[in-house]
Amino acid sequence: MKPQLKILSGLGKGSTFVYSRSEILIGRHPGSHLRFDPEHELDVSARHAVVFRKGDRWYVRDGGSRNGTLVNGHAITAETKLDDTDQIRFGQHGPVIEFRLVPDGTPDTVIAPATAERPVRESVASAPAPAPAAAPTMPRGPDRRPRPQAPGPVAARAGGSTTQRIRVEVGRQTRTLRAVVGGLLGALVVVSGFFVYESYTQRREREREAAAMQAQVDSIVQVAEAAIQSLKGQVEGLATALRQSQTDVEGLRRELATAQAAGNTTQVADLRRRLDSATQTLGYQQAAAQVDYAALWDAHQDAVALIYVEFGPGQVFTGTAFAVSRTGVMITNRHVVAGADGNRRATRIAVRFADSDQVFPGRLLTVSRDFDLAVLKVDITGGTPTIGNLDPSVTARPGDPVAIIGFPLGAELPMSQRGGRVVPKTSFTAGTVSKVLEDRIQLDGYGAEGSSGSPILDRNGRLVGVLFGGQAGTGGRIVFAVPASAAARLAAPYLN
């Protein structure tokens, strides 16, 4: 028998997973076999627990998580045997899964609610073409021996033979039909010539378009190669994304050339749209590669801090915060300090700045009702480093390159040590703005997943947004941020 894990509560509710492996790692870490949302399901640790087989039985073991693991409502402290339909909860308020055993022949799969729309194609039946009119026929008269007649028109005028009279009558009656047929043949020749000319013209136009597109793509790919070299190892994720975009653009170009040669207009239109989109993405990445990320990191990373929030005994969550004034006013996400629903009350808040082993107490000043934002304060003698003044007029535009500085997965990733104490080290991510809405900014990230509360800076080091989450299943490639204007309005009363 093999294990089946069904998510009963949480963001993945209803999803079912079947495994053929003897050990299943569960947590928020990217290497987990059953992975929970790294930004919002904060009750789950990075490497929370493991379900494993020993002999013929299955067991679960807590992986040293912050909030503990419960089986059927009871916290476990050692390996715990699992029976069919047992329920496992990750943290007192975390998501719940159901453990079941299914036959070995059950395929490994992920079952999740999904819908698919199928295009409906309509066909219009052409009315049958009318049958061509039959040519008129004349009955042949009896075969009689003609009487001697004078040849030519004189004989015709004199009446002539029966055969001659029939021939004259048929010629008179079919004269109009012959004229019509001749006209149709002439028109057919003209139309055929037009279509031949039009086909030739269209083929030449397609060839010119293909040549122009070839030159354009070649130029873009060459610029992309120069952009990759200019990075010099600053942001390896961006270099990898540029390489992939190069490959995508060149592959689509070849497919488009093949479709154009075959005259497949439907496929050509689709490939042209996809190539335009891929070329635009490559252009955005080239612009991002020209930013001096090392200078941005040096200038601002000291103002970014790891924040610890305790809601109760053993319930400690981490996130990112950053200082916006020398007096210790800091910004983070509402869900970091008040839970996913915004109603939890923290018993303690502590802050540890990047590259520092000192821990400072913090106090919550306010949370936003409309955005995933919160303002807190720490008191430090001599003041705190800051990312700079908040400017509510700073906005982001699609294609703008940005930098994200934060602590992915909080303190659960490797940190340095100093005198036995943890020294936080920030992670750096590059990206580009892909969409701007009234309440959020969408970013394409090129590197490690960002952490909730991270500042998002433009090429000039100005704050354009505050990261609050990401698109599930993209591995941190698509993330969302609250616009900087909302953060500036929320913090304004505390900056004086």
Short mmCIF file of N, CA, C and O in Angstrom, two decimals, residues 75-126:
data_model
loop_
_atom_site.label_atom_id
_atom_site.label_comp_id
_atom_site.label_asym_id
_atom_site.label_seq_id
_atom_site.Cartn_x
_atom_site.Cartn_y
_atom_site.Cartn_z
N ALA A 75 -0.44 16.67 20.29
CA ALA A 75 0.92 17.02 19.90
C ALA A 75 1.83 15.81 20.06
O ALA A 75 1.73 15.05 21.02
N ILE A 76 2.72 15.63 19.08
CA ILE A 76 3.62 14.47 19.13
C ILE A 76 5.03 14.94 19.48
O ILE A 76 5.43 16.06 19.15
N THR A 77 5.77 14.08 20.16
CA THR A 77 7.15 14.39 20.53
C THR A 77 8.13 13.34 20.00
O THR A 77 9.33 13.49 20.17
N ALA A 78 7.61 12.28 19.42
CA ALA A 78 8.45 11.20 18.89
C ALA A 78 7.77 10.63 17.65
O ALA A 78 6.71 11.10 17.23
N GLU A 79 8.40 9.62 17.06
CA GLU A 79 7.79 8.96 15.92
C GLU A 79 6.41 8.44 16.32
O GLU A 79 6.26 7.77 17.34
N THR A 80 5.42 8.75 15.48
CA THR A 80 4.04 8.37 15.80
C THR A 80 3.46 7.56 14.65
O THR A 80 3.51 7.98 13.49
N LYS A 81 2.92 6.37 14.99
CA LYS A 81 2.36 5.49 13.98
C LYS A 81 1.09 6.11 13.39
O LYS A 81 0.30 6.73 14.11
N LEU A 82 0.90 5.93 12.08
CA LEU A 82 -0.25 6.48 11.38
C LEU A 82 -1.18 5.35 10.94
O LEU A 82 -0.73 4.32 10.43
N ASP A 83 -2.47 5.54 11.17
CA ASP A 83 -3.49 4.62 10.69
C ASP A 83 -4.32 5.31 9.62
O ASP A 83 -4.33 6.54 9.50
N ASP A 84 -5.04 4.51 8.86
CA ASP A 84 -5.88 5.04 7.79
C ASP A 84 -6.86 6.07 8.35
O ASP A 84 -7.48 5.84 9.38
N THR A 85 -6.97 7.20 7.68
CA THR A 85 -7.85 8.35 7.99
C THR A 85 -7.34 9.19 9.14
O THR A 85 -8.03 10.12 9.57
N ASP A 86 -6.12 8.95 9.67
CA ASP A 86 -5.57 9.84 10.70
C ASP A 86 -5.39 11.24 10.10
O ASP A 86 -5.07 11.41 8.92
N GLN A 87 -5.56 12.25 10.99
CA GLN A 87 -5.42 13.64 10.56
C GLN A 87 -4.18 14.25 11.22
O GLN A 87 -3.96 14.10 12.42
N ILE A 88 -3.38 14.97 10.41
CA ILE A 88 -2.14 15.59 10.88
C ILE A 88 -2.29 17.11 10.71
O ILE A 88 -2.61 17.59 9.63
N ARG A 89 -2.06 17.84 11.82
CA ARG A 89 -2.13 19.30 11.78
C ARG A 89 -0.73 19.87 12.01
O ARG A 89 0.01 19.40 12.87
N PHE A 90 -0.37 20.90 11.27
CA PHE A 90 0.94 21.51 11.36
C PHE A 90 0.82 22.84 12.10
O PHE A 90 0.47 23.87 11.51
N GLY A 91 1.07 22.80 13.44
CA GLY A 91 0.87 23.97 14.29
C GLY A 91 -0.55 24.00 14.82
O GLY A 91 -1.48 23.39 14.25
N GLN A 92 -0.76 24.70 15.94
CA GLN A 92 -2.09 24.74 16.57
C GLN A 92 -3.15 25.31 15.65
O GLN A 92 -4.32 24.92 15.71
N HIS A 93 -2.76 26.25 14.78
CA HIS A 93 -3.73 26.90 13.90
C HIS A 93 -3.40 26.67 12.43
O HIS A 93 -3.92 27.37 11.55
N GLY A 94 -2.56 25.71 12.14
CA GLY A 94 -2.10 25.49 10.78
C GLY A 94 -3.00 24.56 9.98
O GLY A 94 -4.04 24.09 10.46
N PRO A 95 -2.62 24.29 8.74
CA PRO A 95 -3.42 23.44 7.85
C PRO A 95 -3.42 21.97 8.31
O PRO A 95 -2.52 21.52 9.03
N VAL A 96 -4.45 21.24 7.88
CA VAL A 96 -4.64 19.84 8.27
C VAL A 96 -4.65 18.97 7.02
O VAL A 96 -5.21 19.35 5.99
N ILE A 97 -3.99 17.79 7.12
CA ILE A 97 -4.05 16.82 6.03
C ILE A 97 -4.59 15.50 6.57
O ILE A 97 -4.50 15.23 7.77
N GLU A 98 -5.15 14.68 5.69
CA GLU A 98 -5.66 13.36 6.05
C GLU A 98 -4.75 12.30 5.42
O GLU A 98 -4.44 12.37 4.23
N PHE A 99 -4.32 11.32 6.24
CA PHE A 99 -3.47 10.23 5.77
C PHE A 99 -4.33 9.02 5.44
O PHE A 99 -5.17 8.60 6.24
N ARG A 100 -4.14 8.48 4.25
CA ARG A 100 -4.82 7.25 3.84
C ARG A 100 -3.83 6.35 3.11
O ARG A 100 -2.81 6.81 2.59
N LEU A 101 -4.16 5.05 3.06
CA LEU A 101 -3.38 4.09 2.29
C LEU A 101 -4.20 3.62 1.11
O LEU A 101 -5.39 3.28 1.25
N VAL A 102 -3.58 3.63 -0.08
CA VAL A 102 -4.27 3.21 -1.30
C VAL A 102 -3.45 2.10 -1.95
O VAL A 102 -2.26 1.94 -1.66
N PRO A 103 -4.04 1.30 -2.83
CA PRO A 103 -3.30 0.19 -3.45
C PRO A 103 -2.07 0.68 -4.20
O PRO A 103 -2.03 1.80 -4.72
N ASP A 104 -1.05 -0.19 -4.27
CA ASP A 104 0.19 0.17 -4.94
C ASP A 104 -0.02 0.50 -6.41
O ASP A 104 0.76 1.23 -7.02
N GLY A 105 -1.07 -0.04 -7.00
CA GLY A 105 -1.33 0.23 -8.41
C GLY A 105 -1.88 1.62 -8.67
O GLY A 105 -2.00 2.04 -9.82
N THR A 106 -2.23 2.37 -7.62
CA THR A 106 -2.74 3.73 -7.79
C THR A 106 -1.62 4.61 -8.33
O THR A 106 -0.55 4.66 -7.76
N PRO A 107 -1.86 5.32 -9.44
CA PRO A 107 -0.77 6.16 -10.00
C PRO A 107 -0.47 7.35 -9.11
O PRO A 107 -1.36 7.89 -8.46
N ASP A 108 0.82 7.74 -9.08
CA ASP A 108 1.19 8.98 -8.40
C ASP A 108 0.53 10.14 -9.12
O ASP A 108 0.63 10.26 -10.34
N THR A 109 -0.17 10.97 -8.38
CA THR A 109 -0.92 12.04 -9.04
C THR A 109 -1.23 13.13 -8.05
O THR A 109 -1.08 12.96 -6.85
N VAL A 110 -1.63 14.27 -8.59
CA VAL A 110 -2.14 15.39 -7.80
C VAL A 110 -3.55 15.66 -8.30
O VAL A 110 -3.75 15.95 -9.48
N ILE A 111 -4.53 15.58 -7.43
CA ILE A 111 -5.92 15.78 -7.81
C ILE A 111 -6.38 17.09 -7.19
O ILE A 111 -6.37 17.25 -5.98
N ALA A 112 -6.72 18.05 -8.04
CA ALA A 112 -7.18 19.34 -7.54
C ALA A 112 -8.37 19.78 -8.38
O ALA A 112 -8.44 19.47 -9.57
N PRO A 113 -9.34 20.53 -7.79
CA PRO A 113 -10.48 20.99 -8.59
C PRO A 113 -10.00 21.81 -9.75
O PRO A 113 -9.14 22.67 -9.61
N ALA A 114 -10.51 21.56 -10.93
CA ALA A 114 -10.09 22.31 -12.10
C ALA A 114 -11.22 22.30 -13.12
O ALA A 114 -12.03 21.38 -13.15
N THR A 115 -11.29 23.33 -13.93
CA THR A 115 -12.24 23.40 -15.02
C THR A 115 -11.51 23.73 -16.27
O THR A 115 -10.46 24.34 -16.25
N ALA A 116 -12.05 23.32 -17.40
CA ALA A 116 -11.40 23.62 -18.67
C ALA A 116 -12.47 24.05 -19.66
O ALA A 116 -13.56 23.48 -19.69
N GLU A 117 -12.20 25.05 -20.43
CA GLU A 117 -13.13 25.52 -21.43
C GLU A 117 -12.67 25.03 -22.79
O GLU A 117 -11.50 25.15 -23.13
N ARG A 118 -13.59 24.48 -23.51
CA ARG A 118 -13.27 23.98 -24.84
C ARG A 118 -13.82 24.96 -25.88
O ARG A 118 -14.96 25.39 -25.76
N PRO A 119 -13.04 25.33 -26.86
CA PRO A 119 -13.55 26.24 -27.88
C PRO A 119 -14.64 25.56 -28.70
O PRO A 119 -14.57 24.37 -28.98
N VAL A 120 -15.66 26.31 -29.04
CA VAL A 120 -16.76 25.78 -29.84
C VAL A 120 -16.57 26.28 -31.26
O VAL A 120 -16.46 27.48 -31.48
N ARG A 121 -16.52 25.37 -32.16
CA ARG A 121 -16.33 25.75 -33.55
C ARG A 121 -17.64 25.54 -34.29
O ARG A 121 -18.25 24.49 -34.20
N GLU A 122 -18.03 26.56 -35.02
CA GLU A 122 -19.27 26.47 -35.77
C GLU A 122 -18.93 26.33 -37.25
O GLU A 122 -18.02 26.98 -37.75
N SER A 123 -19.69 25.50 -37.96
CA SER A 123 -19.50 25.36 -39.40
C SER A 123 -20.79 25.72 -40.09
O SER A 123 -21.87 25.39 -39.62
N VAL A 124 -20.68 26.43 -41.20
CA VAL A 124 -21.86 26.84 -41.95
C VAL A 124 -21.89 26.02 -43.23
O VAL A 124 -20.96 26.08 -44.04
N ALA A 125 -22.96 25.25 -43.43
CA ALA A 125 -23.07 24.41 -44.63
C ALA A 125 -23.46 25.27 -45.81
O ALA A 125 -24.41 26.05 -45.74
N SER A 126 -22.72 25.16 -46.84
CA SER A 126 -23.02 25.94 -48.04
C SER A 126 -24.20 25.32 -48.76
O SER A 126 -24.36 24.10 -48.81
#
